């Protein structure tokens, strides 16, 4: 374990004399005394830039918090944000924290069904959205207060009207370090996505990651490509940077290679974070684009899926930039990294070593710690991991806690230099383009189509996206399999869930492999796909 500094970690949490803290105080207010210090740099889809200082963010979020308090929202309540990467999103997040409430991210590509499940499961009190995403809430069976940016509905509260009408600025509500400030949903293999609370004390771990692994320095220009609708973006494009007083960048609109290159050049980005999928897209551009950013990036971080060695070599050869792999989970944050700011061996193909404040080990099925060269389950030694914060799922039991360890479910191998490399995943969760997708969600959406009798969904290996979602579908007797129906099913799932969670491939089958008790054997289907992809002798 790399040396851990508990004193510096506690300072990040900005506790008062009584031991109280507030996430808005940690991530905004304490930096607002420097009136020209920029907290958010927003780039519109048209390429226009607007800087927001911490002082402005404090003022606007305090006004919104006061308005929401008048609407009856208070400490411990859940407020959801269904917004793109706009200033209103960050103001909503900070206002939620200021109230002592719990922020719930809703990815803007979610369809009504995915939104409905998360809103009902979290007992959400209020949703902040915009006119583009507002129609989804009308289709979801939810009854909550709605605040809309540029509202056109008499049933909604208008975002900026609420803010501007509020004269009193709400002071941060006193919280304990164990009070939740985020509620997250993580994909599962045998049921709907499970929810978990993230306590305020987790901010210390998020900030340490920015310092040790990302090596975010005061003179850096930092950009995290991840969307705040997901854990990596919310933890490390919002919470972590702001906690240490760094400027975060919101690039509104869909990712494109051209705009990414433009942003790196125009904003002078020196420190970049994202997923291998985004980096592969950057690699696909011509030499002229690549030459524009050569020698501009000091360090690059990668998360969401294992980093291919070819990407590492490409960044070194064409951009003269070191790119390091980092590993984490929604339940953990990032705990296993090739750290840019710490000295340790960096092995190509490994996820790195345990981050300070965590002890990561490899366990046998019997719960014994394994040595080098022996595959096992990646686990955290809870008693010797002072930054470990996950307390379990809400209203759902888990077998991940065993004998003083938290089991990640991922199969790994310890190397002789103390780094850890992945062998595979022990569950059925699909990683596609950096997103984790539970097959149950996709299967459930397929079953809702009138033509589908049953289905099974797996991740099929793909060189660009790591995996693509493939569905095996058994049709009802009245329907015939053809490409038109396959396309209809793809569009059906895309509308129900999200743009990244639909099956790119659909295979119609007569039956699915099952156990005697009737459970679908997805591993049989995965093995079949691997065998079909293998070259002939």
mmCIF file of C-alpha atoms in Angstrom, residues 144-339:
data_model
loop_
_atom_site.group_PDB
_atom_site.id
_atom_site.type_symbol
_atom_site.label_atom_id
_atom_site.label_comp_id
_atom_site.label_asym_id
_atom_site.label_seq_id
_atom_site.Cartn_x
_atom_site.Cartn_y
_atom_site.Cartn_z
ATOM 1 C CA UNK A 144 -43.053 14.586 -8.720
ATOM 2 C CA UNK A 145 -42.473 18.331 -8.795
ATOM 3 C CA UNK A 146 -40.715 19.446 -11.985
ATOM 4 C CA UNK A 147 -38.461 22.438 -12.564
ATOM 5 C CA UNK A 148 -37.743 23.103 -16.241
ATOM 6 C CA UNK A 149 -35.195 25.379 -17.851
ATOM 7 C CA UNK A 150 -37.153 27.745 -20.141
ATOM 8 C CA UNK A 151 -40.397 26.060 -19.132
ATOM 9 C CA UNK A 152 -43.316 26.149 -21.542
ATOM 10 C CA UNK A 153 -45.692 24.268 -19.236
ATOM 11 C CA UNK A 154 -47.967 25.887 -16.630
ATOM 12 C CA UNK A 155 -47.536 22.720 -14.535
ATOM 13 C CA UNK A 156 -43.780 23.228 -14.163
ATOM 14 C CA UNK A 157 -41.660 25.705 -12.258
ATOM 15 C CA UNK A 158 -39.335 27.731 -14.482
ATOM 16 C CA UNK A 159 -35.694 27.344 -13.430
ATOM 17 C CA UNK A 160 -34.434 30.886 -13.848
ATOM 18 C CA UNK A 161 -37.655 32.470 -12.624
ATOM 19 C CA UNK A 162 -37.219 30.554 -9.366
ATOM 20 C CA UNK A 163 -33.600 31.641 -9.074
ATOM 21 C CA UNK A 164 -34.128 35.302 -9.895
ATOM 22 C CA UNK A 165 -37.129 35.647 -7.579
ATOM 23 C CA UNK A 166 -35.177 34.348 -4.580
ATOM 24 C CA UNK A 167 -33.593 37.143 -2.560
ATOM 25 C CA UNK A 168 -32.477 35.059 0.414
ATOM 26 C CA UNK A 169 -29.490 32.781 -0.142
ATOM 27 C CA UNK A 170 -29.701 29.530 1.793
ATOM 28 C CA UNK A 171 -26.676 28.729 3.946
ATOM 29 C CA UNK A 172 -25.263 25.176 3.711
ATOM 30 C CA UNK A 173 -27.171 22.754 5.946
ATOM 31 C CA UNK A 174 -24.994 21.010 8.550
ATOM 32 C CA UNK A 175 -24.401 17.342 7.729
ATOM 33 C CA UNK A 176 -22.283 14.516 9.082
ATOM 34 C CA UNK A 177 -19.636 12.756 7.009
ATOM 35 C CA UNK A 178 -21.889 9.688 6.868
ATOM 36 C CA UNK A 179 -24.856 11.597 5.447
ATOM 37 C CA UNK A 180 -25.457 10.812 1.747
ATOM 38 C CA UNK A 181 -24.976 13.459 -0.916
ATOM 39 C CA UNK A 182 -25.428 11.249 -4.006
ATOM 40 C CA UNK A 183 -27.660 8.322 -4.903
ATOM 41 C CA UNK A 184 -26.312 6.134 -7.691
ATOM 42 C CA UNK A 185 -27.702 3.167 -9.619
ATOM 43 C CA UNK A 186 -25.467 0.342 -10.747
ATOM 44 C CA UNK A 187 -26.292 -2.273 -13.369
ATOM 45 C CA UNK A 188 -26.945 -5.821 -12.211
ATOM 46 C CA UNK A 189 -27.204 -9.189 -13.936
ATOM 47 C CA UNK A 190 -30.232 -10.739 -12.234
ATOM 48 C CA UNK A 191 -32.522 -7.809 -11.561
ATOM 49 C CA UNK A 192 -33.183 -4.137 -12.053
ATOM 50 C CA UNK A 193 -30.370 -1.627 -11.356
ATOM 51 C CA UNK A 194 -29.598 -1.394 -7.624
ATOM 52 C CA UNK A 195 -29.260 1.908 -5.806
ATOM 53 C CA UNK A 196 -26.668 2.985 -3.280
ATOM 54 C CA UNK A 197 -25.944 6.083 -1.257
ATOM 55 C CA UNK A 198 -22.593 7.867 -1.493
ATOM 56 C CA UNK A 199 -21.677 9.550 1.818
ATOM 57 C CA UNK A 200 -20.001 12.957 2.078
ATOM 58 C CA UNK A 201 -16.813 11.327 3.369
ATOM 59 C CA UNK A 202 -16.328 9.765 -0.084
ATOM 60 C CA UNK A 203 -15.379 13.217 -1.394
ATOM 61 C CA UNK A 204 -11.983 12.752 0.270
ATOM 62 C CA UNK A 205 -11.349 9.651 -1.826
ATOM 63 C CA UNK A 206 -12.506 11.428 -4.990
ATOM 64 C CA UNK A 207 -10.180 14.363 -4.327
ATOM 65 C CA UNK A 208 -7.240 12.065 -3.578
ATOM 66 C CA UNK A 209 -7.793 10.357 -6.924
ATOM 67 C CA UNK A 210 -7.563 13.714 -8.694
ATOM 68 C CA UNK A 211 -4.303 14.453 -6.881
ATOM 69 C CA UNK A 212 -2.568 11.059 -6.964
ATOM 70 C CA UNK A 213 -3.826 9.283 -10.076
ATOM 71 C CA UNK A 214 -4.861 12.136 -12.393
ATOM 72 C CA UNK A 215 -2.054 14.384 -11.069
ATOM 73 C CA UNK A 216 -4.236 17.476 -11.378
ATOM 74 C CA UNK A 217 -1.996 20.477 -10.693
ATOM 75 C CA UNK A 218 -2.893 24.151 -10.144
ATOM 76 C CA UNK A 219 -1.488 25.138 -13.540
ATOM 77 C CA UNK A 220 -3.281 22.356 -15.447
ATOM 78 C CA UNK A 221 -6.208 22.803 -17.821
ATOM 79 C CA UNK A 222 -8.287 19.696 -17.049
ATOM 80 C CA UNK A 223 -11.026 18.069 -19.105
ATOM 81 C CA UNK A 224 -12.903 14.886 -18.213
ATOM 82 C CA UNK A 225 -14.846 13.656 -21.243
ATOM 83 C CA UNK A 226 -17.246 11.565 -19.118
ATOM 84 C CA UNK A 227 -20.891 12.574 -18.743
ATOM 85 C CA UNK A 228 -21.999 13.552 -15.187
ATOM 86 C CA UNK A 229 -24.993 11.264 -15.689
ATOM 87 C CA UNK A 230 -22.611 8.407 -14.815
ATOM 88 C CA UNK A 231 -20.342 7.709 -11.868
ATOM 89 C CA UNK A 232 -16.983 8.559 -13.453
ATOM 90 C CA UNK A 233 -18.265 11.888 -14.718
ATOM 91 C CA UNK A 234 -20.125 12.829 -11.525
ATOM 92 C CA UNK A 235 -17.302 11.713 -9.239
ATOM 93 C CA UNK A 236 -14.378 13.023 -11.300
ATOM 94 C CA UNK A 237 -15.656 15.711 -13.673
ATOM 95 C CA UNK A 238 -17.690 17.440 -10.954
ATOM 96 C CA UNK A 239 -17.038 16.438 -7.340
ATOM 97 C CA UNK A 240 -13.306 15.683 -7.359
ATOM 98 C CA UNK A 241 -12.046 18.696 -9.344
ATOM 99 C CA UNK A 242 -14.285 21.195 -7.540
ATOM 100 C CA UNK A 243 -13.313 19.788 -4.136
ATOM 101 C CA UNK A 244 -9.705 20.786 -4.774
ATOM 102 C CA UNK A 245 -10.642 24.117 -6.329
ATOM 103 C CA UNK A 246 -9.956 23.177 -9.947
ATOM 104 C CA UNK A 247 -11.908 24.368 -12.982
ATOM 105 C CA UNK A 248 -14.090 21.737 -14.604
ATOM 106 C CA UNK A 249 -15.207 21.821 -18.232
ATOM 107 C CA UNK A 250 -18.722 21.061 -19.450
ATOM 108 C CA UNK A 251 -18.760 20.438 -23.185
ATOM 109 C CA UNK A 252 -22.460 20.534 -24.006
ATOM 110 C CA UNK A 253 -23.668 18.299 -26.810
ATOM 111 C CA UNK A 254 -22.728 14.895 -28.135
ATOM 112 C CA UNK A 255 -19.097 13.857 -28.349
ATOM 113 C CA UNK A 256 -17.464 14.355 -31.722
ATOM 114 C CA UNK A 257 -13.852 13.944 -32.729
ATOM 115 C CA UNK A 258 -13.655 17.374 -34.379
ATOM 116 C CA UNK A 259 -15.050 19.258 -31.385
ATOM 117 C CA UNK A 260 -12.809 17.278 -29.024
ATOM 118 C CA UNK A 261 -9.694 18.309 -30.951
ATOM 119 C CA UNK A 262 -10.968 21.894 -31.089
ATOM 120 C CA UNK A 263 -11.581 22.007 -27.341
ATOM 121 C CA UNK A 264 -8.132 20.618 -26.526
ATOM 122 C CA UNK A 265 -6.505 23.264 -28.725
ATOM 123 C CA UNK A 266 -8.690 26.272 -27.850
ATOM 124 C CA UNK A 267 -8.774 25.639 -24.095
ATOM 125 C CA UNK A 268 -5.139 24.588 -23.881
ATOM 126 C CA UNK A 269 -5.994 21.248 -22.268
ATOM 127 C CA UNK A 270 -2.984 19.684 -20.533
ATOM 128 C CA UNK A 271 -4.688 16.996 -18.457
ATOM 129 C CA UNK A 272 -7.285 14.744 -20.112
ATOM 130 C CA UNK A 273 -9.478 11.939 -18.743
ATOM 131 C CA UNK A 274 -11.911 9.672 -20.583
ATOM 132 C CA UNK A 275 -12.621 6.169 -21.834
ATOM 133 C CA UNK A 276 -10.741 3.977 -24.323
ATOM 134 C CA UNK A 277 -13.716 4.249 -26.688
ATOM 135 C CA UNK A 278 -13.249 8.021 -26.972
ATOM 136 C CA UNK A 279 -9.508 7.599 -27.389
ATOM 137 C CA UNK A 280 -9.978 5.064 -30.191
ATOM 138 C CA UNK A 281 -12.135 7.614 -32.001
ATOM 139 C CA UNK A 282 -9.378 10.219 -31.634
ATOM 140 C CA UNK A 283 -6.932 7.692 -33.069
ATOM 141 C CA UNK A 284 -9.086 7.278 -36.152
ATOM 142 C CA UNK A 285 -8.498 10.826 -37.373
ATOM 143 C CA UNK A 286 -5.891 11.849 -39.910
ATOM 144 C CA UNK A 287 -2.382 13.038 -39.169
ATOM 145 C CA UNK A 288 -3.325 16.713 -39.568
ATOM 146 C CA UNK A 289 -5.782 16.604 -36.657
ATOM 147 C CA UNK A 290 -3.380 14.605 -34.504
ATOM 148 C CA UNK A 291 -0.550 17.039 -35.168
ATOM 149 C CA UNK A 292 -2.660 19.880 -33.759
ATOM 150 C CA UNK A 293 -2.433 18.500 -30.222
ATOM 151 C CA UNK A 294 0.974 16.854 -30.213
ATOM 152 C CA UNK A 295 2.966 17.846 -27.094
ATOM 153 C CA UNK A 296 -0.058 19.687 -25.653
ATOM 154 C CA UNK A 297 -1.250 16.942 -23.257
ATOM 155 C CA UNK A 298 0.942 16.450 -20.205
ATOM 156 C CA UNK A 299 -0.932 13.388 -18.879
ATOM 157 C CA UNK A 300 -3.949 11.324 -19.965
ATOM 158 C CA UNK A 301 -6.090 9.046 -17.775
ATOM 159 C CA UNK A 302 -8.350 6.214 -18.910
ATOM 160 C CA UNK A 303 -11.231 4.482 -17.121
ATOM 161 C CA UNK A 304 -14.407 2.521 -17.813
ATOM 162 C CA UNK A 305 -12.844 -0.502 -19.498
ATOM 163 C CA UNK A 306 -9.363 -2.020 -19.808
ATOM 164 C CA UNK A 307 -6.926 0.121 -21.768
ATOM 165 C CA UNK A 308 -5.607 -1.600 -24.884
ATOM 166 C CA UNK A 309 -1.806 -1.553 -25.301
ATOM 167 C CA UNK A 310 -2.255 -0.189 -28.844
ATOM 168 C CA UNK A 311 -3.816 2.990 -27.418
ATOM 169 C CA UNK A 312 -0.909 3.435 -25.005
ATOM 170 C CA UNK A 313 1.615 3.096 -27.815
ATOM 171 C CA UNK A 314 -0.350 5.432 -30.114
ATOM 172 C CA UNK A 315 -0.512 8.209 -27.509
ATOM 173 C CA UNK A 316 3.201 7.925 -26.832
ATOM 174 C CA UNK A 317 4.136 7.836 -30.531
ATOM 175 C CA UNK A 318 1.765 10.457 -31.964
ATOM 176 C CA UNK A 319 1.012 12.787 -29.035
ATOM 177 C CA UNK A 320 4.060 12.315 -26.831
ATOM 178 C CA UNK A 321 1.641 11.882 -23.895
ATOM 179 C CA UNK A 322 1.612 9.147 -21.238
ATOM 180 C CA UNK A 323 -1.824 7.506 -20.906
ATOM 181 C CA UNK A 324 -2.473 5.401 -17.782
ATOM 182 C CA UNK A 325 -5.214 2.913 -16.969
ATOM 183 C CA UNK A 326 -7.416 3.320 -13.850
ATOM 184 C CA UNK A 327 -9.970 0.920 -12.332
ATOM 185 C CA UNK A 328 -13.001 1.499 -10.155
ATOM 186 C CA UNK A 329 -16.687 0.847 -9.673
ATOM 187 C CA UNK A 330 -19.742 2.930 -8.880
ATOM 188 C CA UNK A 331 -19.601 1.336 -5.417
ATOM 189 C CA UNK A 332 -15.945 2.195 -4.843
ATOM 190 C CA UNK A 333 -14.777 5.088 -6.921
ATOM 191 C CA UNK A 334 -11.306 4.548 -8.395
ATOM 192 C CA UNK A 335 -9.189 2.283 -6.212
ATOM 193 C CA UNK A 336 -6.636 0.642 -8.525
ATOM 194 C CA UNK A 337 -4.574 2.934 -10.731
ATOM 195 C CA UNK A 338 -1.395 3.588 -12.612
ATOM 196 C CA UNK A 339 -0.855 6.882 -10.798
#
